[in-house]
CSV table of C-alpha atoms in Angstrom, one decimal:
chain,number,residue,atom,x,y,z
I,1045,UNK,CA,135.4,105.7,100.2
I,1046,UNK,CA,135.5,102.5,102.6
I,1047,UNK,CA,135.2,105.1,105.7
I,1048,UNK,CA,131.9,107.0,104.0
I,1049,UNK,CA,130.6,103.6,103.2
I,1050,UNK,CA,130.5,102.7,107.1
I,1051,UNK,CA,129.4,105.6,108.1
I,1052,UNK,CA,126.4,105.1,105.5
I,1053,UNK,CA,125.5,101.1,106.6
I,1054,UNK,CA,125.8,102.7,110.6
I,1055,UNK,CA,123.3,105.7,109.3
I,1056,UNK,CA,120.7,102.8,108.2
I,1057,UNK,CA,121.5,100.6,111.0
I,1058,UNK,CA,121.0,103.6,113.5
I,1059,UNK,CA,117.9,104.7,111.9
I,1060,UNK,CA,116.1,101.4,111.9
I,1061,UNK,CA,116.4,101.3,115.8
I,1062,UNK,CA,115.6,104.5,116.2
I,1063,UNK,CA,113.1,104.4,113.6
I,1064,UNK,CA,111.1,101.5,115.2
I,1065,UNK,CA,111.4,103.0,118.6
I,1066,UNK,CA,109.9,105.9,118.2
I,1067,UNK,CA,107.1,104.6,115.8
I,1068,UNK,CA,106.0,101.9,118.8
I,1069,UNK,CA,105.8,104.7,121.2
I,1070,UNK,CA,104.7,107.4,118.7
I,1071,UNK,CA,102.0,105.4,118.0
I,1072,UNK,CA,101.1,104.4,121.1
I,1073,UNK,CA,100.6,107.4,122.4
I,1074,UNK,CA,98.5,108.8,119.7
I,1075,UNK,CA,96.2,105.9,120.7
I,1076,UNK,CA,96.4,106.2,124.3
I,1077,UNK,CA,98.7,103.4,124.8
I,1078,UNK,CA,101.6,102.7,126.8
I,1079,UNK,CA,103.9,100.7,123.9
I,1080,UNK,CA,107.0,98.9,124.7
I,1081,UNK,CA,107.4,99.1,128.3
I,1082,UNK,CA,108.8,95.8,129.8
I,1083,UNK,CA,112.1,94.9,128.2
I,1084,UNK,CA,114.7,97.4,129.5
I,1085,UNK,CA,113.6,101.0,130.9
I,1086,UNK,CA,111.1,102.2,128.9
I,1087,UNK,CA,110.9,99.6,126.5
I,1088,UNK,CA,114.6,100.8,125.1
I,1089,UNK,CA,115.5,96.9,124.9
I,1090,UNK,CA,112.6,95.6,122.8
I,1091,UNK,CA,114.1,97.0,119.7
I,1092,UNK,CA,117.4,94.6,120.6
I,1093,UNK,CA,115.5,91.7,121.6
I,1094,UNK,CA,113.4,91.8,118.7
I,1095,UNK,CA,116.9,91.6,116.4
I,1096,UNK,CA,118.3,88.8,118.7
I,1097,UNK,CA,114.7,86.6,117.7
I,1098,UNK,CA,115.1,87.0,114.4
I,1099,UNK,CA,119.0,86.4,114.4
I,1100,UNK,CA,117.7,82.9,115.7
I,1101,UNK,CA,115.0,82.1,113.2
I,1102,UNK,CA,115.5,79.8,110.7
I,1103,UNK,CA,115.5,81.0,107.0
I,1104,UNK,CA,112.9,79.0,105.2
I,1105,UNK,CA,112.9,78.8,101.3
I,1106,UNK,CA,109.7,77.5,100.0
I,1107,UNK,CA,109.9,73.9,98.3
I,1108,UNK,CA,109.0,75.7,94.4
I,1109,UNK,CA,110.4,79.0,95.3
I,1110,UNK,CA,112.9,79.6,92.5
I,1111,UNK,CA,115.6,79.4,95.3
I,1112,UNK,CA,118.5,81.2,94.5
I,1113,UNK,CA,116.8,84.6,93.0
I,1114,UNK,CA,114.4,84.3,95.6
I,1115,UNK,CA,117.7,85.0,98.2
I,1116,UNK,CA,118.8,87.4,96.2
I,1117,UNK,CA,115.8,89.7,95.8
I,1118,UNK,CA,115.7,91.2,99.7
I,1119,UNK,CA,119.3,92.2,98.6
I,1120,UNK,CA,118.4,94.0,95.8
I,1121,UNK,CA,115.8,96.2,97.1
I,1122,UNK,CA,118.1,97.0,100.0
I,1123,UNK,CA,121.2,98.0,97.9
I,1124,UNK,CA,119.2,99.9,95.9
I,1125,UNK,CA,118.4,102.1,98.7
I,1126,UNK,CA,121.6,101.5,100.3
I,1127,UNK,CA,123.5,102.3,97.0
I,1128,UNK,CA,121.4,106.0,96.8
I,1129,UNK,CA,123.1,107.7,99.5
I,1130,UNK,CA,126.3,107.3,97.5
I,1131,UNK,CA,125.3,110.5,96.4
I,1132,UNK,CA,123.9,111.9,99.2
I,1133,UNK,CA,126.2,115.2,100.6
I,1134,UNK,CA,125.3,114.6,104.8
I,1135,UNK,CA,127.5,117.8,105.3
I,1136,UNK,CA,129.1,120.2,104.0
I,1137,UNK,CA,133.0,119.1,104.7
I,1138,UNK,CA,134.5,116.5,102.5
I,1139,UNK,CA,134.1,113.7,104.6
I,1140,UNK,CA,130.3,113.3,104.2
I,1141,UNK,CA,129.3,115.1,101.2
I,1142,UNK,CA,128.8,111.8,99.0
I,1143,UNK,CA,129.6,111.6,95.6
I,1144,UNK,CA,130.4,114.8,93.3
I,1145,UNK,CA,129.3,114.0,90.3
I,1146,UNK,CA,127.4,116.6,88.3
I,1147,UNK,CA,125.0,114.2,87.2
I,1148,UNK,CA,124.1,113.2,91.2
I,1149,UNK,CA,120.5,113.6,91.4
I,1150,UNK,CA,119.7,111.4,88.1
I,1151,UNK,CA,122.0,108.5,89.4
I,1152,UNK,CA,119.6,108.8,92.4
I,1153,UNK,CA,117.1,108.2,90.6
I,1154,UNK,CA,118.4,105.5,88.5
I,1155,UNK,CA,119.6,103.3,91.8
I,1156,UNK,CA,116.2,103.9,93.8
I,1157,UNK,CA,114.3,102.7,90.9
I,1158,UNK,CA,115.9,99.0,91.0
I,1159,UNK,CA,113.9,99.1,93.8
I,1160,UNK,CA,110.8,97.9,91.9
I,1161,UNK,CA,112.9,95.4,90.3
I,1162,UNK,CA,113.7,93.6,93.5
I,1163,UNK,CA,110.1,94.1,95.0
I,1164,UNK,CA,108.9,92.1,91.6
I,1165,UNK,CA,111.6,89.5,92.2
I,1166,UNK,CA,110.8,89.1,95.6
I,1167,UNK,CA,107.0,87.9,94.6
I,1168,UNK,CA,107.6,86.3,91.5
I,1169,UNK,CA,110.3,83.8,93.0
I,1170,UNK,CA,107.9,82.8,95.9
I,1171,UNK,CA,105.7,80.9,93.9
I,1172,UNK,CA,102.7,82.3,96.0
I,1173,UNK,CA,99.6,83.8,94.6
I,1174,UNK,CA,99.2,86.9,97.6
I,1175,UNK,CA,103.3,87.7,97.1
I,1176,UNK,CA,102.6,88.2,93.3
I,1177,UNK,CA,99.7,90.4,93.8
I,1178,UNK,CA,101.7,92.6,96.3
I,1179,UNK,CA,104.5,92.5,93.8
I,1180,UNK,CA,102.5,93.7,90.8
I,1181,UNK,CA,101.0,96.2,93.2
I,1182,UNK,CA,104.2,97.5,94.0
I,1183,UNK,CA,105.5,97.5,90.7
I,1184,UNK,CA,102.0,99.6,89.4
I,1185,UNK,CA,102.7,102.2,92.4
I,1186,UNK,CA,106.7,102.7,92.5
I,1187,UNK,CA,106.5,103.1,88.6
I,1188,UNK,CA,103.3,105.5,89.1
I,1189,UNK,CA,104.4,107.6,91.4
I,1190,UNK,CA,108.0,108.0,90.6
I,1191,UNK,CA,106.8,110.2,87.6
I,1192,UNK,CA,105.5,113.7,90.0
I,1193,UNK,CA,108.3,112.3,92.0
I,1194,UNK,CA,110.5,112.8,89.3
I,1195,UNK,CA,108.8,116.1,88.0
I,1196,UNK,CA,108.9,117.4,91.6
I,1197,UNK,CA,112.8,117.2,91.3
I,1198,UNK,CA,112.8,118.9,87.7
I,1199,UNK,CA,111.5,121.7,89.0
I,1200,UNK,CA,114.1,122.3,91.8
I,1201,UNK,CA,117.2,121.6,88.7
I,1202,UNK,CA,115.2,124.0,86.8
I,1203,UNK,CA,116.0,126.9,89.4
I,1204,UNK,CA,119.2,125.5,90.9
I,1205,UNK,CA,120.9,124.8,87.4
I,1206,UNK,CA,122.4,121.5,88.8
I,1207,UNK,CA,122.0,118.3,89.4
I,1208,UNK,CA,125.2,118.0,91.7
I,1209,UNK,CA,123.0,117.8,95.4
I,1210,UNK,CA,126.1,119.2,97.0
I,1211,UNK,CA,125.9,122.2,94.7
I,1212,UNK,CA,122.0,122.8,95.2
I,1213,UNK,CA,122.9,122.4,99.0
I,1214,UNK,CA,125.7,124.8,98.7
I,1215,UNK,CA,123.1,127.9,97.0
I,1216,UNK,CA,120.9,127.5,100.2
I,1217,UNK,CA,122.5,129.4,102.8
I,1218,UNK,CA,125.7,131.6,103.6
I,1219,UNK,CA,128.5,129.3,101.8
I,1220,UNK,CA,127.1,129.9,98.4
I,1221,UNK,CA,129.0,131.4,95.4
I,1222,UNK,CA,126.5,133.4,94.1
I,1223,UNK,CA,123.9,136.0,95.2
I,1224,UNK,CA,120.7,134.9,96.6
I,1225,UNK,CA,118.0,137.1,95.9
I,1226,UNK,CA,114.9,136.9,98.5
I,1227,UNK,CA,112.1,135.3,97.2
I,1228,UNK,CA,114.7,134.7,94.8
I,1229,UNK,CA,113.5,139.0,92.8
I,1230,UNK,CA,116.5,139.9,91.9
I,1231,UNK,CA,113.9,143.3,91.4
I,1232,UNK,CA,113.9,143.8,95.1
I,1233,UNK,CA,117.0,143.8,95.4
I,1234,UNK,CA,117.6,142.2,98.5
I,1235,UNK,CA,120.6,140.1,98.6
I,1236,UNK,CA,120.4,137.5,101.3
I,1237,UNK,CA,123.5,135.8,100.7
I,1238,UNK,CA,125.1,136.7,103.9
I,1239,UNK,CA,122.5,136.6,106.1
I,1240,UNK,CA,122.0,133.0,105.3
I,1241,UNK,CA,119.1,130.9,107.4
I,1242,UNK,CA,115.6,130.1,106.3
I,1243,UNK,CA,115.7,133.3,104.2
I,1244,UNK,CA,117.9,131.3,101.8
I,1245,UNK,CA,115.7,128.0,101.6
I,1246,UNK,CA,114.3,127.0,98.4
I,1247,UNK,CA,111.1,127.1,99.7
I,1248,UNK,CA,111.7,130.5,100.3
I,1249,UNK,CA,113.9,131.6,97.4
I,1250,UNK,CA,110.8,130.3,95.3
I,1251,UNK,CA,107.7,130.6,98.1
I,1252,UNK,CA,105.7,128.7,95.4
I,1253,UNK,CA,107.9,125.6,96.2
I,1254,UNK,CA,105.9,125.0,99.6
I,1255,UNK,CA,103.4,123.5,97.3
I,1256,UNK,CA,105.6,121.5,95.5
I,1257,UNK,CA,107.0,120.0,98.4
I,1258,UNK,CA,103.7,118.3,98.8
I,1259,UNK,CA,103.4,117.0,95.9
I,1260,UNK,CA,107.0,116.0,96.5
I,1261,UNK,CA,106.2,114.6,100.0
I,1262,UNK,CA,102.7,112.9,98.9
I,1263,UNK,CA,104.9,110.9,96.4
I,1264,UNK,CA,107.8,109.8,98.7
I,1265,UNK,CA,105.1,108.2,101.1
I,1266,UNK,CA,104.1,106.0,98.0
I,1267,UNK,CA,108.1,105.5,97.1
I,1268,UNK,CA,108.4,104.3,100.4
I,1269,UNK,CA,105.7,101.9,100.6
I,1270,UNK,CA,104.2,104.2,103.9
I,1271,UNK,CA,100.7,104.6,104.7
I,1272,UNK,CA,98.5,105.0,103.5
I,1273,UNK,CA,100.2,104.2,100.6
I,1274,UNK,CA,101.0,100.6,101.9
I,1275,UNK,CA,98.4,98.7,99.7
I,1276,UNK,CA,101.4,96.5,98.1
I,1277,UNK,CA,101.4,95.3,102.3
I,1278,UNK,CA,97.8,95.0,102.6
I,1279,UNK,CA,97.5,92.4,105.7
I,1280,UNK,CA,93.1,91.9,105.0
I,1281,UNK,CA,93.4,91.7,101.4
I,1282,UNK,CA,97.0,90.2,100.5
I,1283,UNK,CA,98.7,87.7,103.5
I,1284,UNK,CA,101.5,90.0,103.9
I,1285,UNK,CA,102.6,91.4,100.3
I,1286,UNK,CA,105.7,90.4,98.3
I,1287,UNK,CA,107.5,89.4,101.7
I,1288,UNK,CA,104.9,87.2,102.7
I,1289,UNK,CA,107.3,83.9,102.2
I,1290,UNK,CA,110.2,85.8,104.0
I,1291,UNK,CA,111.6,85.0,107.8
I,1292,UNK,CA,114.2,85.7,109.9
I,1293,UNK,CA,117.3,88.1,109.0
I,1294,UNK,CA,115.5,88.7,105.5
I,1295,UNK,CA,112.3,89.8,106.8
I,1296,UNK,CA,114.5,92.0,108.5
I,1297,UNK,CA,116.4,93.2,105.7
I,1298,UNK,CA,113.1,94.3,104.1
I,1299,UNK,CA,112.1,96.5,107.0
I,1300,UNK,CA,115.7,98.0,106.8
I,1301,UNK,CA,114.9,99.2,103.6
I,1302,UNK,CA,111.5,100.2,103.9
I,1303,UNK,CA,113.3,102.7,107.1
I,1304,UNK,CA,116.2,103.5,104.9
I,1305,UNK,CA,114.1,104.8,102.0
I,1306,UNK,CA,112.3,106.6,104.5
I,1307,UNK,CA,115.4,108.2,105.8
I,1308,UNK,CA,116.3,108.6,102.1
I,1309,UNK,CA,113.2,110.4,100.9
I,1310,UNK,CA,113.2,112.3,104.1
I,1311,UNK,CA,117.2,113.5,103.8
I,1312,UNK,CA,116.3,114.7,100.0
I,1313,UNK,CA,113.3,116.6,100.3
I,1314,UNK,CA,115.3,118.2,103.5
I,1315,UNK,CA,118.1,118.7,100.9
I,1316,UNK,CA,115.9,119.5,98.0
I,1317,UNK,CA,113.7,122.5,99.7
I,1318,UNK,CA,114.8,123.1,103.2
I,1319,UNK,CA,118.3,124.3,103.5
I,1320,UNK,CA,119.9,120.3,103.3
I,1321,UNK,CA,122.4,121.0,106.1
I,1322,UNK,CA,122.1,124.5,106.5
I,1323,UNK,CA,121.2,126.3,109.8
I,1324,UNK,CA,117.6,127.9,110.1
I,1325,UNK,CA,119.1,130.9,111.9
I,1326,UNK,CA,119.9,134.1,110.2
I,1327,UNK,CA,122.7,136.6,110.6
I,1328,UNK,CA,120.7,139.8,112.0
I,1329,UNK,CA,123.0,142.3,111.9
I,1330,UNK,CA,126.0,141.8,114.5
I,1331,UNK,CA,124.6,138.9,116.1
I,1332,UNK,CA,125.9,136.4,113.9
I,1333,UNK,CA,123.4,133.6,114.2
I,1334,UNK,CA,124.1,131.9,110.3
I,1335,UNK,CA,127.7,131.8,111.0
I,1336,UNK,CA,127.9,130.3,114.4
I,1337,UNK,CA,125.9,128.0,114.2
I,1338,UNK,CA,127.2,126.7,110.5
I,1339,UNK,CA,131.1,127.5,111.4
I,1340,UNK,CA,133.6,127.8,109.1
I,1341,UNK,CA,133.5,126.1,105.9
I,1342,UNK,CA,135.9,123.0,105.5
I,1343,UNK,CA,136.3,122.7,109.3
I,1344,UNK,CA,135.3,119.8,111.7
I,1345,UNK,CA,132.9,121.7,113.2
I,1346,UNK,CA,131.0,122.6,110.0
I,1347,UNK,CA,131.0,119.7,109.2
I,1348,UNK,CA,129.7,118.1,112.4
I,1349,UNK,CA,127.1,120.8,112.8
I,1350,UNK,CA,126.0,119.9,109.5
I,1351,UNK,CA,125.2,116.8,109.7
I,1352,UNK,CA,123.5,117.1,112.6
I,1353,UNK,CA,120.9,120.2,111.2
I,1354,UNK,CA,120.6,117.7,108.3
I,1355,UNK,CA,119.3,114.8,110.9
I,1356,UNK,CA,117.2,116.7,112.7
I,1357,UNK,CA,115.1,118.3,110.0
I,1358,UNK,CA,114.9,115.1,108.5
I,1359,UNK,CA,113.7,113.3,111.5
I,1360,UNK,CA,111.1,116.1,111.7
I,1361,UNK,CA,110.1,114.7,108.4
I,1362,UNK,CA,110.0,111.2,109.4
I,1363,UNK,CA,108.1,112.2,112.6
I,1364,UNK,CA,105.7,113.2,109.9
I,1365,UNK,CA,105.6,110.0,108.0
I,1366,UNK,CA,104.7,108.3,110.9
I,1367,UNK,CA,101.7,110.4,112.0
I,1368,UNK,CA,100.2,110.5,108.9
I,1369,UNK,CA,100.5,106.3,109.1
I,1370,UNK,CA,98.6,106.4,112.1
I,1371,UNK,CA,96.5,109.1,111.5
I,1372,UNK,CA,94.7,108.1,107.7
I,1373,UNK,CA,93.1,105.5,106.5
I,1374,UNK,CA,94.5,103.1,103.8
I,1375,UNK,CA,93.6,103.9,100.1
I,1376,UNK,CA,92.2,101.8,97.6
I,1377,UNK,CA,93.8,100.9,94.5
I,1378,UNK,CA,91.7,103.0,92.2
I,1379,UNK,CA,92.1,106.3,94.7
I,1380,UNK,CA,96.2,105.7,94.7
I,1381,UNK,CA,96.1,105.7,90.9
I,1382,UNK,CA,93.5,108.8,90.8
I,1383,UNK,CA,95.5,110.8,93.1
I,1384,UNK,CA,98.8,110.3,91.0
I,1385,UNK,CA,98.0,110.4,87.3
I,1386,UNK,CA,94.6,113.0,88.1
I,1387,UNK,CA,96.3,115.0,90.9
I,1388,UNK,CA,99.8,115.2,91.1
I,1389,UNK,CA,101.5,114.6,87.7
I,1390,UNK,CA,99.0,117.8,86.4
I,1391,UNK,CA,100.2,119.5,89.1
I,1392,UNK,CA,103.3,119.0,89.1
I,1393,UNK,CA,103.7,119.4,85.5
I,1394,UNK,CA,102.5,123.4,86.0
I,1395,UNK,CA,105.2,123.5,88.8
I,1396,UNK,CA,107.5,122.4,85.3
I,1397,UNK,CA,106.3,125.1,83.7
I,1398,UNK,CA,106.1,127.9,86.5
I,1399,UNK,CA,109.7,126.8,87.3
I,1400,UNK,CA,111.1,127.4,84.1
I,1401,UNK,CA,109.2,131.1,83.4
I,1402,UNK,CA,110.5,131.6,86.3
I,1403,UNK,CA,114.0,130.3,85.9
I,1404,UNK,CA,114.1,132.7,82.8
I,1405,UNK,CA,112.1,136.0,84.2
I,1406,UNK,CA,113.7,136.3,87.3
């Protein structure tokens, strides 16, 4: 348990400098910029330096800050994150398939949403006007959108018949237990069990699940406070948002969460609708693509070649995030509530419905 929690913290500390690399630069080249290019070779450093500054800045607590919540709150938000990939399988091995409880993907849920709890807390404690606007905001858009967040999931337990992630990971590809139909007929036919890859994906054992996954995607921008869902953040109109009192290593702890959750959301829709840690490739006839490049279940390989397909579909997913941050402008408040309780949560309550006809015909 100790061992998976380390590996977990290193996943999050990893991602952040990653994370934060690659956004500088993305971004700077998608507006014809250079981005961090003086500290270290090509800017590798800046990421380090930036860390060691705010190692060395002083942690100021306002004078009518409610002191000892207001310490607390950066701490919440972050283990809530944190405390979700308890239940995250990053392989397919023992070692890194998380928690097995058959109830996995509602605990998920349950953890991530103290999230709003802790963003509230944040505001509230600071005794400051523009933290408990971006607090409220935050509350009014986590709690909005986690409802076609949560209807997304639905649909994807109503055709898995689990909750257990490892288990809905497991029917995706060429270690599964039971048939897999494709396009998940079982009319056709065509059993694509052991040819594994793509053809095993939910998105392509239900095609109809593409769409989904926007809705599904759409929300997790808003879970993760990410353009241009980042109203609760709104420099021009609130100072900074609910962190606006924040400095030094707690300032920092909220960015680590904001990059977790969007590891987080990124690992579960990867989970969720494209194979989790499943290779792409199929077996076509003798040339054995699915089970080379998956190995053999329960060894070190497998295991290692898991986790990294896992990593690098997700990152393809963050890679996304980012784009779209840099791409769209930010939404009002009254367009962020249209396009979730208008939009999405109709939406995604046909998907409820088309799931479980289909659940039941085929």
């Amino acid at each position: 348990m100790w061992i998976a929690l380390i590996v977990c913290l290193l996943l999050l500390t990893v991602n952040v400098v990653i994370g934060v690399y690659v956004e500088r630069k993305l971004s700077a080249f998608m507006q014809d910029r250079l981005g961090p290019m003086e500290v270290g070779k090509w800017g590798l450093l800046q990421v380090f330096a930036d860390l060691l500054k705010l190692f060395q800045k002083e942690d100021i607590v306002p004078e009518n800050a409610q002191k000892r919540l207001f310490l607390f709150a950066p701490w919440i938000i972050f283990l809530s994150v944190f405390g979700a990939f308890a239940v995250i399988p990053l392989s397919s091995g023992t070692f890194l398939q998380g928690s097995q409880t058959e109830m996995g993907l509602m605990l998920l849920m349950g953890i991530v949403s103290l999230d709003s709890l802790g963003i509230l807390l944040a505001g509230w404690t600071s005794n400051n006007k523009y933290s408990l606007l971006g607090a409220i905001r935050s509350a009014a858009q986590l709690v909005s959108y986690e409802i076609p967040l949560g209807l997304s999931l639905l649909c994807i337990v109503l055709i898995s018949g689990s909750l257990n992630l490892q288990e809905i990971s497991l029917q995706q590809g060429i270690f599964s237990a039971e048939p897999q139909y494709l396009f998940g007929l079982k009319g056709l036919g065509i059993d694509v069990t052991q040819a594994g890859g793509f053809l095993s994906w939910n998105v392509v054992r239900m095609p109809l699940f593409f769409f989904l996954f926007i809705i599904y995607f759409i929300a997790s921008l808003a879970e993760a406070n990410r353009a241009p869902f980042d109203i609760p953040e709104a420099e021009s109109e609130l100072v900074g948002g609910f962190h606006t009192e924040y400095a030094g290593m707690r300032w920092a702890l909220l960015f680590l969460s904001e990059y977790g959750m969007m590891l987080l959301v990124s690992v579960l829709g990867v989970i969720l609708f494209w194979g989790s840690w499943y290779s792409p490739l199929p077996n076509i006839g003798s040339v054995r693509l699915a089970d080379w490049t998956n190995g053999e279940p329960g060894t070190i390989y497998a295991t290692l070649i898991g986790f990294v397909w896992l990593m690098l579909k997700s990152y393809v997913l963050i890679a996304l995030q980012m784009w779209i941050r840099w791409t769209l402008p930010r939404l009002r408040v009254d367009q962020l509530m249209y396009l979730c309780w208008k939009v999405l949560t109709p939406f995604a309550l046909i998907f409820v419905a088309i799931s479980s006809l289909w659940s039941l015909l085929m």
